[in-house]
XYZ file of C-alpha atoms in Angstrom:
354
model
C 6.266 33.341 -0.348
C 5.868 35.805 2.487
C 6.570 38.825 0.315
C 5.016 41.188 -2.199
C 5.989 42.513 -5.587
C 7.647 45.861 -5.051
C 6.473 48.935 -6.889
C 8.723 50.249 -9.625
C 10.292 53.655 -9.235
C 9.442 56.415 -11.698
C 12.911 56.078 -13.224
C 12.454 52.329 -13.723
C 9.082 52.820 -15.384
C 10.500 55.562 -17.603
C 13.310 53.227 -18.677
C 10.770 50.667 -19.849
C 11.045 48.095 -17.058
C 7.697 46.238 -17.114
C 5.477 45.631 -14.126
C 4.941 41.970 -13.290
C 1.473 41.944 -14.844
C 3.090 43.165 -18.072
C 5.438 40.195 -18.298
C 4.852 38.385 -21.611
C 3.615 34.836 -21.977
C 5.777 32.292 -23.767
C 4.943 29.175 -25.704
C 4.659 25.739 -24.085
C 3.476 27.428 -20.867
C 6.924 28.633 -19.828
C 8.390 31.818 -18.407
C 8.185 33.780 -15.123
C 4.590 34.913 -15.546
C 3.294 31.367 -15.994
C 5.429 29.995 -13.157
C 4.296 32.669 -10.702
C 0.639 32.293 -11.626
C 0.713 28.497 -11.516
C 3.184 27.577 -8.781
C 3.903 30.530 -6.505
C 1.673 32.212 -3.948
C 2.873 35.579 -2.715
C 1.954 37.772 0.272
C 1.331 34.826 2.586
C 1.269 35.150 6.348
C 2.746 32.999 9.039
C 6.024 31.160 9.444
C 5.835 28.440 6.800
C 9.552 27.830 6.272
C 11.808 25.602 8.366
C 13.830 27.439 10.988
C 17.133 26.632 9.262
C 16.339 29.161 6.526
C 16.408 32.057 8.996
C 20.193 32.270 9.089
C 21.257 31.131 5.641
C 20.420 31.882 2.039
C 18.935 28.811 0.382
C 18.061 28.999 -3.297
C 15.654 27.087 -5.486
C 15.761 27.602 -9.243
C 12.309 26.888 -10.672
C 12.371 25.337 -14.137
C 9.363 24.762 -16.388
C 10.646 23.054 -19.520
C 9.173 23.040 -22.988
C 7.658 19.852 -24.304
C 10.353 19.419 -26.967
C 12.764 17.632 -24.634
C 14.523 15.753 -27.458
C 15.116 18.860 -29.576
C 18.688 20.037 -29.047
C 18.017 23.621 -30.154
C 15.041 24.068 -27.817
C 16.833 22.421 -24.890
C 20.055 24.410 -25.238
C 18.088 27.643 -25.529
C 16.542 26.877 -22.126
C 19.828 25.892 -20.515
C 21.770 28.869 -21.887
C 18.930 31.207 -20.817
C 19.413 29.969 -17.245
C 23.158 30.554 -17.584
C 22.511 34.158 -18.606
C 20.053 34.641 -15.742
C 22.588 33.458 -13.160
C 25.419 35.455 -14.731
C 23.336 38.621 -14.466
C 22.592 37.889 -10.801
C 26.319 37.412 -10.141
C 27.282 40.812 -11.552
C 24.300 42.858 -10.289
C 24.615 44.600 -6.934
C 22.040 43.946 -4.249
C 21.258 47.403 -2.851
C 20.523 45.886 0.564
C 23.692 43.849 1.087
C 26.048 45.728 -1.187
C 27.175 42.442 -2.731
C 25.938 40.539 -5.778
C 22.551 38.860 -5.694
C 24.305 35.525 -6.243
C 27.846 34.443 -5.393
C 29.986 31.510 -6.470
C 29.606 30.009 -2.991
C 25.816 29.992 -3.281
C 25.983 27.053 -5.697
C 26.401 24.789 -2.654
C 23.053 25.955 -1.267
C 21.157 25.921 -4.552
C 18.760 23.338 -5.941
C 17.116 22.940 -9.335
C 13.387 22.257 -9.027
C 11.676 20.914 -12.162
C 8.021 21.907 -12.247
C 6.817 19.960 -15.278
C 6.216 16.240 -15.628
C 7.899 15.706 -19.000
C 10.332 12.770 -19.310
C 13.949 13.595 -18.492
C 15.140 13.582 -22.109
C 18.724 13.292 -23.419
C 19.921 16.677 -22.083
C 18.475 16.476 -18.578
C 21.820 15.983 -16.843
C 22.956 19.459 -17.907
C 20.652 20.971 -15.290
C 23.198 19.727 -12.729
C 25.601 22.366 -14.076
C 23.988 24.996 -11.901
C 23.637 23.594 -8.389
C 25.390 21.202 -6.028
C 22.205 19.771 -4.585
C 20.392 17.018 -6.503
C 17.818 18.054 -9.108
C 14.314 17.354 -7.847
C 10.916 17.210 -9.484
C 8.150 18.938 -7.618
C 5.681 16.169 -8.463
C 7.942 13.691 -6.649
C 7.799 15.580 -3.352
C 5.449 14.299 -0.629
C 2.366 16.491 -0.449
C 3.197 17.687 3.070
C 6.871 18.441 2.410
C 8.073 22.067 2.300
C 11.161 23.038 0.320
C 13.954 24.201 2.630
C 14.400 27.499 0.787
C 14.113 31.224 1.317
C 15.136 32.550 -2.103
C 13.565 31.655 -5.433
C 15.141 32.200 -8.843
C 12.776 32.135 -11.810
C 15.003 32.276 -14.907
C 14.408 33.574 -18.388
C 12.653 30.957 -20.536
C 14.301 29.455 -23.582
C 11.935 31.291 -25.934
C 13.232 34.638 -24.590
C 16.857 33.727 -25.298
C 18.448 36.634 -27.232
C 19.917 34.094 -29.660
C 16.374 33.155 -30.639
C 15.239 36.724 -31.249
C 15.293 38.054 -34.788
C 16.381 34.742 -36.274
C 14.321 35.417 -39.405
C 16.704 38.244 -40.292
C 20.368 38.069 -41.269
C 22.560 39.658 -38.596
C 25.876 41.403 -39.168
C 27.409 40.491 -35.790
C 30.322 38.091 -36.210
C 31.402 37.364 -32.636
C 29.692 36.364 -29.390
C 31.573 35.838 -26.143
C 28.311 34.669 -24.539
C 27.993 31.800 -26.999
C 31.643 30.850 -26.807
C 31.552 30.860 -23.017
C 28.427 28.719 -23.003
C 29.995 26.239 -25.434
C 33.119 25.976 -23.274
C 31.032 25.392 -20.166
C 29.230 22.480 -21.804
C 32.500 21.024 -23.106
C 34.058 21.287 -19.650
C 31.014 19.663 -18.051
C 31.486 16.621 -20.293
C 35.314 16.753 -20.024
C 35.664 17.283 -23.766
C 37.322 20.711 -23.705
C 40.836 19.294 -24.197
C 39.935 16.730 -26.853
C 41.324 18.665 -29.807
C 41.814 17.201 -33.248
C 45.351 16.628 -34.529
C 46.298 19.383 -36.956
C 47.592 16.870 -39.501
C 44.393 14.775 -39.524
C 42.410 14.614 -42.780
C 39.373 16.847 -43.027
C 36.217 15.285 -41.623
C 32.824 15.988 -43.183
C 29.829 14.958 -41.088
C 26.464 14.669 -42.831
C 23.505 14.762 -40.424
C 21.458 11.716 -41.418
C 17.871 12.599 -40.525
C 15.656 9.514 -40.246
C 12.095 10.745 -39.781
C 11.416 14.047 -41.541
C 13.149 16.588 -43.750
C 15.322 13.830 -45.165
C 17.467 14.605 -48.175
C 16.248 12.621 -51.175
C 19.034 10.606 -52.883
C 21.385 11.304 -49.976
C 23.187 7.956 -50.280
C 23.924 8.571 -53.958
C 25.119 12.103 -53.294
C 27.401 11.062 -50.448
C 29.015 8.370 -52.593
C 29.649 10.927 -55.327
C 31.223 13.198 -52.719
C 33.526 10.406 -51.608
C 34.586 9.832 -55.209
C 35.205 13.528 -55.852
C 37.082 14.131 -52.584
C 38.894 10.872 -51.730
C 41.221 12.598 -49.266
C 38.287 13.792 -47.158
C 36.826 11.551 -44.459
C 33.036 11.568 -44.902
C 30.575 10.109 -42.423
C 26.792 9.975 -42.147
C 25.618 10.324 -38.545
C 22.191 9.914 -36.970
C 22.677 12.149 -33.927
C 19.338 11.064 -32.493
C 20.699 7.529 -32.033
C 23.672 8.676 -29.927
C 24.126 9.980 -26.403
C 24.679 13.701 -26.160
C 28.303 13.327 -25.094
C 28.946 11.159 -28.167
C 27.307 13.797 -30.338
C 29.594 16.495 -28.967
C 32.703 14.369 -29.481
C 31.773 13.934 -33.135
C 31.163 17.665 -33.519
C 34.578 18.474 -32.013
C 36.275 16.304 -34.644
C 34.183 17.648 -37.509
C 35.526 20.248 -39.938
C 32.474 20.490 -42.204
C 28.988 19.986 -40.763
C 26.286 19.341 -43.360
C 22.559 18.940 -42.937
C 19.063 19.833 -43.926
C 17.636 22.629 -41.758
C 16.910 21.277 -38.278
C 18.041 21.019 -34.678
C 21.013 18.846 -35.635
C 22.771 21.926 -36.965
C 22.848 23.229 -33.377
C 25.973 21.074 -33.063
C 27.848 23.928 -34.742
C 28.035 25.296 -31.183
C 30.662 22.643 -30.503
C 32.667 22.782 -33.727
C 36.140 24.229 -33.461
C 36.237 27.888 -34.487
C 36.772 28.335 -38.212
C 34.836 25.235 -39.255
C 32.307 25.142 -42.104
C 28.538 24.736 -41.834
C 26.398 23.710 -44.820
C 22.632 24.091 -44.582
C 20.107 22.820 -47.123
C 17.015 24.902 -46.508
C 13.458 23.847 -47.361
C 12.244 25.732 -50.417
C 9.689 27.966 -48.659
C 11.747 28.681 -45.525
C 13.568 31.970 -44.870
C 15.008 31.155 -41.441
C 18.421 32.722 -40.671
C 19.092 31.202 -37.244
C 21.859 28.773 -38.190
C 23.428 31.311 -40.523
C 23.574 33.862 -37.702
C 24.863 31.250 -35.248
C 27.695 30.277 -37.601
C 28.824 33.894 -37.927
C 28.732 34.443 -34.162
C 30.955 31.395 -33.667
C 33.447 32.230 -36.414
C 32.427 29.487 -38.854
C 32.060 29.652 -42.604
C 28.431 29.285 -43.656
C 27.210 27.904 -46.974
C 23.587 27.326 -47.925
C 21.218 26.481 -50.730
C 17.453 26.234 -50.824
C 15.938 22.924 -51.847
C 13.934 22.477 -55.032
C 10.263 23.383 -55.066
C 9.111 19.776 -55.077
C 6.878 19.027 -52.068
C 6.839 15.386 -51.033
C 3.439 15.592 -49.319
C 0.111 17.113 -50.259
C 0.087 19.381 -47.197
C 0.627 23.040 -48.101
C 3.817 24.661 -46.714
C 4.668 21.548 -44.695
C 8.357 22.396 -44.580
C 8.724 20.874 -41.108
C 7.829 17.389 -42.339
C 8.498 17.335 -46.083
C 11.572 15.521 -47.345
C 13.710 17.807 -49.480
C 15.336 17.448 -52.877
C 18.134 19.367 -54.493
C 19.572 18.807 -57.962
C 22.740 16.762 -57.950
C 24.827 19.391 -59.722
C 23.718 22.091 -57.306
C 24.433 19.848 -54.316
C 27.913 19.011 -55.590
C 28.717 22.666 -56.302
C 27.573 23.671 -52.828
C 29.693 20.974 -51.235
C 32.744 21.758 -53.367
C 32.682 25.383 -52.236
C 32.411 24.364 -48.577
C 35.060 21.631 -48.761
C 37.585 23.787 -50.599
C 37.128 26.568 -48.052
C 38.751 24.168 -45.558
C 41.614 22.918 -47.755
C 44.274 24.799 -45.816
C 42.984 24.217 -42.320
C 45.598 22.921 -39.919
C 48.683 21.415 -41.561
C 47.172 20.175 -44.859
C 47.979 22.426 -47.803
C 46.036 21.968 -51.039
C 45.316 24.096 -54.072
C 41.653 24.910 -54.513
C 42.070 25.138 -58.303
C 44.274 22.833 -60.332
């Protein structure tokens, strides 16, 4: 780039705006500081860009993804962080031009450039939400090819997403237009925004059937007991990892009660209809509040219980891999509370105590 970092004004420094060298580092080698140090050279000399860029703004959005490409939570944090970055650019005035830094028309002259060499993953196509030009990988470009661009956008990384900050503490906020707007954008992208459930349909409970780690011990027995106790409720066990993302979202849109052991599958509460119920079984030693906070921000009921203190491996504090157990009576009580909270959703009308 034939440019330099500008010096901050005294007012900017006083207000806490960091200098570039003060930018933090983020995990998985992501974030603006890493991207600039690894991929961008500033203060160059000479005319290195094609002539066509002299008369037109051409944008490249540089993306360095985390390694967890199959983890829905991690992936959506990255994608929503880019959404927030672009939204800020659209509402912030460029002091030189008097207009916003980014306009709606600029999408036609914008390209996503993926800097890493990770596999595409199941959520890769969502990067096409942001630009009309095809997504390209920098490692697929010929060595002598120069990007036809004169403006770079280096977005916030997923780990800096405000939703991911303070998720070890319970928040009091119970509404987020940012989250709701992001959810609607994803639904519209997959043409699911109008696929609403019939109000007279029976309640649907979806149990997230984890297959590799943090599995619920005796889950099959517990689900059968649930079906016996609540015969009017449709209950399904779903392995989200075995489905395409669009199929996952369709299931979430039909679901009234989403149940699962703590994990990325609970991120699907983003796509539940407002006023749904989320049930989280939390590993015994874990105090994470992320899915609880997310449920409140989206207007869902949230119900949780910690698992028993019965580790299934010999590794200390291995909550990420240990299967979890919860006493049958406690599981059934938890589920009864969640199910009955939805008894009068839509047109059905049932007494919660008989």
